[in-house]
Short mmCIF file of C-alpha atoms in Angstrom, two decimals:
data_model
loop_
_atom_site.label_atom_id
_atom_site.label_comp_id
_atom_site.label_asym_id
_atom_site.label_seq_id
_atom_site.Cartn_x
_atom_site.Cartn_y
_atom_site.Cartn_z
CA UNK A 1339 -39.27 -6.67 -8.10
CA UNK A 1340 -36.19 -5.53 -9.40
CA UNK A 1341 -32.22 -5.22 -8.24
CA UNK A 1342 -32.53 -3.01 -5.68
CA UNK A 1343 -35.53 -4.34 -4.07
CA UNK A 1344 -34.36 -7.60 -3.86
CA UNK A 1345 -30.93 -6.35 -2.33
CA UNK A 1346 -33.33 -4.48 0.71
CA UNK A 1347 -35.09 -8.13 1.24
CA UNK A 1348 -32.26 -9.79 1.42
CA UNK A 1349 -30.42 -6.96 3.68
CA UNK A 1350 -33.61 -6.97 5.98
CA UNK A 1351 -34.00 -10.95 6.59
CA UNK A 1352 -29.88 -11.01 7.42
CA UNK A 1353 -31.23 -8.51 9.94
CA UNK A 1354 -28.18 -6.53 9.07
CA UNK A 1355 -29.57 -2.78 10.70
CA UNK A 1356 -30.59 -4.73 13.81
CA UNK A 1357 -28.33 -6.24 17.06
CA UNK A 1358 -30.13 -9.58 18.07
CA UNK A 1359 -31.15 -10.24 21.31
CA UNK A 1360 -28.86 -13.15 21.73
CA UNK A 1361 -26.00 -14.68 20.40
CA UNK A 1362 -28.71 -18.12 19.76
CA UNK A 1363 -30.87 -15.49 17.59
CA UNK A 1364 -27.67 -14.98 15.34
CA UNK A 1365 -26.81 -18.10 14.64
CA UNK A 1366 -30.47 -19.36 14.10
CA UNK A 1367 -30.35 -16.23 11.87
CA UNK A 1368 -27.97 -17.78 9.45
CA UNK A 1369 -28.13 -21.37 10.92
CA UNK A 1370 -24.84 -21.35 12.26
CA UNK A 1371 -21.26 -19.05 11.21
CA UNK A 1372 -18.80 -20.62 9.38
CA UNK A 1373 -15.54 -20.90 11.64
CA UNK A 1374 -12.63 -22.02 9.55
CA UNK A 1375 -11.37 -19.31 11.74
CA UNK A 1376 -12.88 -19.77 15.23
CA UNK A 1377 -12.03 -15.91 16.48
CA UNK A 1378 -13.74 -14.26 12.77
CA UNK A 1379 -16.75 -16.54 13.97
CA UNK A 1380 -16.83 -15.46 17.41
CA UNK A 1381 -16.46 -11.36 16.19
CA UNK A 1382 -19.16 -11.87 13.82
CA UNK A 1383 -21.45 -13.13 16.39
CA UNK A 1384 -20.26 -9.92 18.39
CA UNK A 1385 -20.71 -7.63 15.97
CA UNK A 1386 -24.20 -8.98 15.44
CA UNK A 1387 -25.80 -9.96 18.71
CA UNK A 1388 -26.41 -7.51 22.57
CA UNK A 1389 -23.96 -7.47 25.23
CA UNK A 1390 -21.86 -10.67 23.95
CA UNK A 1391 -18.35 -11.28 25.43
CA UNK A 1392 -15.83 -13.46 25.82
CA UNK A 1393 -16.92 -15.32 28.99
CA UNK A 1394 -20.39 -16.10 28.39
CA UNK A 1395 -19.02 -17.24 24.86
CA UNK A 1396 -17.06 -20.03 27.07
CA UNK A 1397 -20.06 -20.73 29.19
CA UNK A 1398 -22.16 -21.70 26.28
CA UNK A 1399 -19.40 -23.71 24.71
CA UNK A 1400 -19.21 -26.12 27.73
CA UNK A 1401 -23.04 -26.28 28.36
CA UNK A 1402 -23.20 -27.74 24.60
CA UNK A 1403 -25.24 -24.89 23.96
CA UNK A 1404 -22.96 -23.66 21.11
CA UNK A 1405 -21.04 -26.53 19.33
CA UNK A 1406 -18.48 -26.98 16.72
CA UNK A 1407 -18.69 -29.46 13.50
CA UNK A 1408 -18.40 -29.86 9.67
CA UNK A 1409 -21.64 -28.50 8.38
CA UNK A 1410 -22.36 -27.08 5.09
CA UNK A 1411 -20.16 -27.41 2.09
CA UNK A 1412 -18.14 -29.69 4.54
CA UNK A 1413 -16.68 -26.53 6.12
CA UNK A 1414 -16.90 -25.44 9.97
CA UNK A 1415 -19.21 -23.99 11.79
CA UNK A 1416 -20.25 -22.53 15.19
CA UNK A 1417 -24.36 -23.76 15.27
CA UNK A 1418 -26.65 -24.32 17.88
CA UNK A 1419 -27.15 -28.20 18.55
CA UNK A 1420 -30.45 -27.76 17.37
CA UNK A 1421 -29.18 -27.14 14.12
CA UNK A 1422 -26.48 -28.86 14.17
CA UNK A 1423 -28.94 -31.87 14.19
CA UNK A 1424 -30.99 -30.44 11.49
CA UNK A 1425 -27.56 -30.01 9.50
CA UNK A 1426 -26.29 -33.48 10.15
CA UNK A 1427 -29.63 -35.20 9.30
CA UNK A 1428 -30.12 -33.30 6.02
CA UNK A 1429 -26.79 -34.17 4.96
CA UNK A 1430 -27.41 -37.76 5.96
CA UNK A 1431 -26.62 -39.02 2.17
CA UNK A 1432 -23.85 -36.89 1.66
CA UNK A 1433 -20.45 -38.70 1.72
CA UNK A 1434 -16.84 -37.19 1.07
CA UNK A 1435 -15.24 -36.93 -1.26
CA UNK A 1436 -13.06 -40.36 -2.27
CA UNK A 1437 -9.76 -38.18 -2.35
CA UNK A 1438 -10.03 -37.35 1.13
CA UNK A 1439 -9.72 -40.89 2.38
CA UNK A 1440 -6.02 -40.81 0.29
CA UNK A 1441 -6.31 -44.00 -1.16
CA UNK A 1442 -7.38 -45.72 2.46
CA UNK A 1443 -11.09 -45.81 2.85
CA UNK A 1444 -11.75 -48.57 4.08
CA UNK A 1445 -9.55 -48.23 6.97
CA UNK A 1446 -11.15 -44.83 7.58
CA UNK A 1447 -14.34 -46.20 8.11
CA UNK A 1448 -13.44 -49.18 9.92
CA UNK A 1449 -11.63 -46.73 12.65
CA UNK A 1450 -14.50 -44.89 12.71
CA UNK A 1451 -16.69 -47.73 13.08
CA UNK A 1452 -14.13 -48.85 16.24
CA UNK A 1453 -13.66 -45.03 17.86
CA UNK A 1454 -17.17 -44.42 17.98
CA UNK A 1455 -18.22 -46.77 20.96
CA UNK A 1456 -14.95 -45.74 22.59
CA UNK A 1457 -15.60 -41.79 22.68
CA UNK A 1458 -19.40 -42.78 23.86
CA UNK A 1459 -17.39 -44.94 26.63
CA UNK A 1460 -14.84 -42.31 27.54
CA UNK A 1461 -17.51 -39.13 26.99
CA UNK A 1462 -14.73 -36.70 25.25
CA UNK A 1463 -11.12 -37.17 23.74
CA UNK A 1464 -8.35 -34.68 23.51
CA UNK A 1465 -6.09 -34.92 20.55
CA UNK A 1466 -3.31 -37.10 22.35
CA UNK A 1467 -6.00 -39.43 23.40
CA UNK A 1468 -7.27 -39.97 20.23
CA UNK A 1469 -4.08 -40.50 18.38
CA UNK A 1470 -3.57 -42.77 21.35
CA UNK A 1471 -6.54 -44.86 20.52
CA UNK A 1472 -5.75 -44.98 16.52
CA UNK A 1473 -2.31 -45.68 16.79
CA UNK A 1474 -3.26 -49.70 17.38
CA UNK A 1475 -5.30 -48.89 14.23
CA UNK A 1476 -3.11 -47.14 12.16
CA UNK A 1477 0.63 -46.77 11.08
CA UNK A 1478 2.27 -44.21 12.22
CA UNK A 1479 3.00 -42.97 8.58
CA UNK A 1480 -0.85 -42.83 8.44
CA UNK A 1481 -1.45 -40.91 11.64
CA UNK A 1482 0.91 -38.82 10.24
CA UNK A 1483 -1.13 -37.44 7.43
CA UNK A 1484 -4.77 -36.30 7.04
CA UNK A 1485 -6.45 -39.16 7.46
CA UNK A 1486 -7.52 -38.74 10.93
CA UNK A 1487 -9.44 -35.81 10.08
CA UNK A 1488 -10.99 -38.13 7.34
CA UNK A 1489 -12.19 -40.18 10.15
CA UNK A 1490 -13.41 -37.16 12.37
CA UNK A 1491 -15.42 -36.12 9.68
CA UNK A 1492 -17.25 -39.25 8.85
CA UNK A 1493 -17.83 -39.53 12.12
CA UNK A 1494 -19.14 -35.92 12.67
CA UNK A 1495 -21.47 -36.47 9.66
CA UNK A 1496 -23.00 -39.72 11.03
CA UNK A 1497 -23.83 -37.72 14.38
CA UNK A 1498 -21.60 -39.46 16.63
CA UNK A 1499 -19.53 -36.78 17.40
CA UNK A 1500 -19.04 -33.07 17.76
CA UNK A 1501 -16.16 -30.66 18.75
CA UNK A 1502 -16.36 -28.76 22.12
CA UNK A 1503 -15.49 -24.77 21.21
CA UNK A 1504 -13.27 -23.95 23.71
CA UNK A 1505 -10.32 -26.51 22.35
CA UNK A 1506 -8.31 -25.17 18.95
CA UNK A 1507 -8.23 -26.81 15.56
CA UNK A 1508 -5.11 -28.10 16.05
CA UNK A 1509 -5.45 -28.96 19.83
CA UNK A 1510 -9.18 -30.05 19.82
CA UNK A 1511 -11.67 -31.42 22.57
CA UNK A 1512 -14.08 -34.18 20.53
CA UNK A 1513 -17.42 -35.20 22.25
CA UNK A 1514 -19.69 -37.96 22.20
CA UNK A 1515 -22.90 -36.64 20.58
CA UNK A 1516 -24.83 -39.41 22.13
CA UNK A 1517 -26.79 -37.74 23.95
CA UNK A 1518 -27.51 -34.94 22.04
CA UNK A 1519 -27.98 -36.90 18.52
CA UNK A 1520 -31.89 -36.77 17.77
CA UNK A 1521 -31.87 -38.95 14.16
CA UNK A 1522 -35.00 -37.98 11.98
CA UNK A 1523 -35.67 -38.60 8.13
CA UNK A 1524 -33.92 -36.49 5.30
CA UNK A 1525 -37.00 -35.38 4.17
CA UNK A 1526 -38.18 -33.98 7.11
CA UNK A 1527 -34.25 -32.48 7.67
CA UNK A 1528 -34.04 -30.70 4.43
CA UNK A 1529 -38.00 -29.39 4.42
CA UNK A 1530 -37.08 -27.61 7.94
CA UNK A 1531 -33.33 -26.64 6.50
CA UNK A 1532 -35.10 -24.72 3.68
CA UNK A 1533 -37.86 -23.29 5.85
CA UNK A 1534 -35.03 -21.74 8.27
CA UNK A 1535 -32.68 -20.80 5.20
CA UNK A 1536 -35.41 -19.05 4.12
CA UNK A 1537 -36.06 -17.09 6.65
CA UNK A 1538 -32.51 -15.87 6.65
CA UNK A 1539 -31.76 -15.81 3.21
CA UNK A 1540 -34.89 -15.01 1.23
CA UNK A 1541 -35.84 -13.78 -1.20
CA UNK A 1542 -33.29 -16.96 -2.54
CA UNK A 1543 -33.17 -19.80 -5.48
CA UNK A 1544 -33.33 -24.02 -5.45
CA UNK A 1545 -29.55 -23.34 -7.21
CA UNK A 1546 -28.85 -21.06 -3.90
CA UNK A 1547 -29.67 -23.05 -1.74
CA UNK A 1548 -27.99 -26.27 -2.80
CA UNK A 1549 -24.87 -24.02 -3.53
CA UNK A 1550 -25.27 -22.90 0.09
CA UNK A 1551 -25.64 -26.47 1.67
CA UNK A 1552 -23.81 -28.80 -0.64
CA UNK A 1553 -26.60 -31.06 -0.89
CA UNK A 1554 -27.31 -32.82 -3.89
CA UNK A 1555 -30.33 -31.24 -6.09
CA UNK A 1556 -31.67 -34.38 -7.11
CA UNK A 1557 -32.40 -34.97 -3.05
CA UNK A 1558 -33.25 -30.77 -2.74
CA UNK A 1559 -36.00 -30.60 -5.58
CA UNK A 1560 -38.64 -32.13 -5.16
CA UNK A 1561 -38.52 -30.77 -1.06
CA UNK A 1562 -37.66 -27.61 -2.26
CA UNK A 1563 -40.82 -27.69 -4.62
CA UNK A 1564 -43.27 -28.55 -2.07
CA UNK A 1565 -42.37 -26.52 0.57
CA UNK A 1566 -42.29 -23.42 -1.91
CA UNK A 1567 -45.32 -24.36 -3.55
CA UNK A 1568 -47.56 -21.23 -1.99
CA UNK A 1569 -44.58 -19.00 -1.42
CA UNK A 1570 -44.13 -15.77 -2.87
CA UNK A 1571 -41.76 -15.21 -5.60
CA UNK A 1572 -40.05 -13.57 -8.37
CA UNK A 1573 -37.84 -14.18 -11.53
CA UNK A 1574 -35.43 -12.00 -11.63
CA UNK A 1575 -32.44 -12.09 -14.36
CA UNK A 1576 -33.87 -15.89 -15.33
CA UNK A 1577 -33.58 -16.72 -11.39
CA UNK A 1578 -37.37 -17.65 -9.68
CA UNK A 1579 -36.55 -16.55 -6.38
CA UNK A 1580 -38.79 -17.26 -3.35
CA UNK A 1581 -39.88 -15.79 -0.07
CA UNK A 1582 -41.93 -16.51 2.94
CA UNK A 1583 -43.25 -13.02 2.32
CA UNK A 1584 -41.57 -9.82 0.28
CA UNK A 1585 -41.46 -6.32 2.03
CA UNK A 1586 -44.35 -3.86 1.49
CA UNK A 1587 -43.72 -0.55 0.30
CA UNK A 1588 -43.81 0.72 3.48
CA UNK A 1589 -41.40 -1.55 4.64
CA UNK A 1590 -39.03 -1.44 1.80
CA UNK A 1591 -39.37 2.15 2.50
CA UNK A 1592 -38.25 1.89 5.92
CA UNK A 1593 -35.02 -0.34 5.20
CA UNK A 1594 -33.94 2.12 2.20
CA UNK A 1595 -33.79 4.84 5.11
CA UNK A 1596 -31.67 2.37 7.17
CA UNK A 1597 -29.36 1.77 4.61
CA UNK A 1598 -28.48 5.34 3.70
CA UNK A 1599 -25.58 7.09 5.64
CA UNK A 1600 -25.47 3.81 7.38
CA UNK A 1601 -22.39 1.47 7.74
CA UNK A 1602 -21.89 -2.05 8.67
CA UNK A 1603 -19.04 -4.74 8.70
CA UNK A 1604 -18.89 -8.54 8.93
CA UNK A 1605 -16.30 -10.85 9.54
CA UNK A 1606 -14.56 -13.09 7.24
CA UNK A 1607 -16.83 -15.98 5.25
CA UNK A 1608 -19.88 -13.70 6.61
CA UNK A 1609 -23.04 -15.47 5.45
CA UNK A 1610 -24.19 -12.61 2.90
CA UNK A 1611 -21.23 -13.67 1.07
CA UNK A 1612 -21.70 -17.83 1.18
CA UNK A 1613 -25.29 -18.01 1.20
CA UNK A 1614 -26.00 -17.20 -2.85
CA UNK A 1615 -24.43 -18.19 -6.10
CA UNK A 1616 -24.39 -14.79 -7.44
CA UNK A 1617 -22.87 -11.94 -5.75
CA UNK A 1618 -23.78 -9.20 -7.77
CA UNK A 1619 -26.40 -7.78 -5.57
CA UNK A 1620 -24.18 -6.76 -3.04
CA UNK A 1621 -20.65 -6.09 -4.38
CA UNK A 1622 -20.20 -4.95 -7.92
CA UNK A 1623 -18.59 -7.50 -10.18
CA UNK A 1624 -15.21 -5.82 -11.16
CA UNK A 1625 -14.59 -6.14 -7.22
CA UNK A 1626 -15.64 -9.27 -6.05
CA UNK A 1627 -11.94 -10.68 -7.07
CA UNK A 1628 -10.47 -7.92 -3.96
CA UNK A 1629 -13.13 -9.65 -1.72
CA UNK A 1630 -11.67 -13.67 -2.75
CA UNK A 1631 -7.87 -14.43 -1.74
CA UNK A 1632 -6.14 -16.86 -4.17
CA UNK A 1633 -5.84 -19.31 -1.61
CA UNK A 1634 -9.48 -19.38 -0.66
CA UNK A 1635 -10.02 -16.72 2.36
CA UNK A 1636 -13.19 -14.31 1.93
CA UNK A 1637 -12.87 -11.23 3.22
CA UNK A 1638 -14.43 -9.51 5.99
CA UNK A 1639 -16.81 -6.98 4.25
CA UNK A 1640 -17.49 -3.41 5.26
CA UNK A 1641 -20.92 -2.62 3.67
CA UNK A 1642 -21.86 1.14 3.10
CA UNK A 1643 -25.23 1.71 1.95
CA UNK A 1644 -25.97 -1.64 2.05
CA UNK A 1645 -23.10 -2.27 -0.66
CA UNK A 1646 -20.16 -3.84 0.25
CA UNK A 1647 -17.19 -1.32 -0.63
CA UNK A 1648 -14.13 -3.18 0.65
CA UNK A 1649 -13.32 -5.17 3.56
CA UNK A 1650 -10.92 -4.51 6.80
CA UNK A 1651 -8.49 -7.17 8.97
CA UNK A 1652 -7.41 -7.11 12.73
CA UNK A 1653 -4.12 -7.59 14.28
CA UNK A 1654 -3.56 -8.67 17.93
CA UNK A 1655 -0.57 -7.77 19.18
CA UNK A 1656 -0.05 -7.86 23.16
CA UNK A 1657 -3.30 -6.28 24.34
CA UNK A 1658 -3.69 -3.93 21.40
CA UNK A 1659 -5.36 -4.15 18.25
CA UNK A 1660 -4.51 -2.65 15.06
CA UNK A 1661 -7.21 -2.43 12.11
CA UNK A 1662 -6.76 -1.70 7.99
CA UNK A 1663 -9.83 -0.79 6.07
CA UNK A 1664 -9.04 -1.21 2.48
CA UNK A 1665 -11.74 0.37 0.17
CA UNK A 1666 -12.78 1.00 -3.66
CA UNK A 1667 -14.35 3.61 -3.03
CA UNK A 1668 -13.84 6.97 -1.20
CA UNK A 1669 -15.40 7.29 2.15
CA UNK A 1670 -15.93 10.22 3.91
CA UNK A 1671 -14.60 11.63 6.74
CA UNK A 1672 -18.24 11.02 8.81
CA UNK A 1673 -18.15 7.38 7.60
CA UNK A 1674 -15.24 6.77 8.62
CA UNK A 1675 -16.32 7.67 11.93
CA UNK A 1676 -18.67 5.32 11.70
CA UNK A 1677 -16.61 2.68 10.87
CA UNK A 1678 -13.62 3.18 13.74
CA UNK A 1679 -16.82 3.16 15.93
CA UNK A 1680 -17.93 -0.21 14.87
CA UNK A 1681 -14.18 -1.53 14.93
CA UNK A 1682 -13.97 -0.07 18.28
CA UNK A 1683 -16.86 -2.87 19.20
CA UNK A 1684 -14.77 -5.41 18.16
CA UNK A 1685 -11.72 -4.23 20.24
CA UNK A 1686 -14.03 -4.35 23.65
CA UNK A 1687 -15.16 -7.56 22.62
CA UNK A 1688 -11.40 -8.68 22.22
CA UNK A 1689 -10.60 -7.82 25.61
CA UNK A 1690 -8.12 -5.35 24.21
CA UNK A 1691 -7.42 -1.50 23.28
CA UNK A 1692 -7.07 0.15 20.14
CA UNK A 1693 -3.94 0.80 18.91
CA UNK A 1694 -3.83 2.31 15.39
CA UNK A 1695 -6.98 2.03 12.46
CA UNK A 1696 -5.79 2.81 9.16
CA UNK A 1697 -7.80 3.88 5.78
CA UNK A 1698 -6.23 2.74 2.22
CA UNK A 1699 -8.34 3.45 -0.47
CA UNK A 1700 -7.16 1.01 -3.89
#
């Protein structure tokens, strides 16, 4: 196997040519979308999934269908609550890091230790109720800093609690994960984690994969080895990558025709861009620097022939939306087409009209 073929795996298990049937199939795609920003996470299950809008977004959020939590790399995510069990029991031994408890861990955990009982008493808690319930716990020079969200996520990560979608970051809805909490072993966790990363992700390394989770590799290994043990796979630059099963011919044959004269974009932290140490095999290295902001924020990528090229952004204003599509590389007038068509998907989804889409090429 070499570069390319590996790139048409990968681009064929993210099921990048193909709408899903649902916006479930999506995020069991990738097991779950990270959601730092909630809106990015809610257009890239658009752009990805049939028929998905606003409303029936909503509807899954307050069936629990569709749930928001710290998941991998201790980041947010949209996931099923299937997987956000998986997630939560495969991470079972991981603990935060000591700086985010400033100095005070031990009252973090005793709060936590106190508010969980209370949010299975009360069901949910709104952000005023909350700081309600800490402020006999805390100072209010404590509440005041970020300690509370210390104690949200150790109790997130012990399954106690989860985050209803529909309430903001700053103005958030937590909810008793009582009775949605199904405890089960880490090994069992992190076998099925890998089998379902896999899936997504493949062909894909041990290093990717603990990269991708944040899971320690001493836990990962010896999993990891077992459940790969009759899997295909591949060395490729010194990396043994693995696979349920690599395309034929005939189907690698197929996805090459897909990706030519074919254009795609993503939203911001898009999973082809978190899920693998190296990102070589999709945006050229001199680049990947455009695609990173110094403070952090990965770009949304616009992928033509299956090679990301540059990125775009969104602005809301009122109902309209205006869009920037910054590229490396020239793109023709067709493509561009192409592109304002798939931006235009992302408008309807909005709720909103298109105002202005502008091409800069660096």
């Amino acid at each position: 196997m070499n570069n390319e073929e590996l790139r048409l795996n990968r681009l064929a298990n993210h099921q990048i040519f193909n709408k899903q049937d649902s916006e479930f199939s999506v995020l069991k795609n990738s097991v779950g979308i990270q959601s730092q920003a909630q809106r990015m996470a809610e257009i890239n299950l658009a752009i990805k999934s049939k028929q998905l809008d606003l409303s029936k977004l909503s509807k899954d959020y307050d069936q629990q269908k569709i749930v928001r939590s710290w998941s991998q790399r201790w980041t947010l995510h949209l996931l099923t609550v299937e997987d956000w069990n998986l997630v939560i029991n495969a991470r079972s031994q991981e603990h935060l890091p000591n700086n985010y408890y400033l100095g005070e861990k031990e009252l973090v955990l005793k709060a936590e230790k106190e508010l969980t009982p209370y949010l299975d008493q009360q069901r949910n808690l709104s952000k005023p109720e909350l700081i309600e319930f800490l402020s006999s716990k805390m100072t209010e020079q404590q509440l005041d800093t970020n300690l509370i969200y210390a104690i949200l996520q150790t109790l997130t990560a012990n399954g106690h609690g989860l985050f209803n979608p529909n309430s903001t970051t700053q103005q958030f809805q937590l909810v008793s994960a009582k009775d949605v909490y199904q405890p089960m072993s880490i090994e069992n966790a992190v076998q099925q984690l890998i089998v379902e990363y896999l899936k997504g992700y493949a062909p894909a390394s041990l290093e990717d994969f603990v990269k991708w989770t944040g899971i320690k590799v001493g836990i990962v290994r010896p999993i990891w080895k077992q459940v790969t043990s009759d899997m295909e796979h591949v060395e490729i630059d010194g990396v043994i990558n693995y696979a349920p099963h690599f395309l034929t011919k005939s189907e690698l044959q197929d996805i090459d025709n897909k990706v030519h004269d074919n254009v795609q974009i993503a939203a911001h932290f898009d999973a082809l861009m978190t899920g693998y140490i190296q990102k070589e095999w999709l945006i050229p290295t001199e680049y990947q620097s455009i695609m990173w902001s110094k403070n952090g924020i990965l770009m949304a990528p616009l992928l033509v022939d299956g090679v990301v090229v540059g990125h775009w952004t969104h602005k809301v204003s009122g109902k309209k939306v205006n869009f920037e599509v910054i590229t490396w590389k020239k793109i023709s007038q067709a493509k561009q087409k192409l592109i304002q068509d798939k931006l235009l998907e992302v408008t309807l989804f909005l709720e909103k009209v298109p105002n202005n889409i502008q091409f800069q090429q660096l």
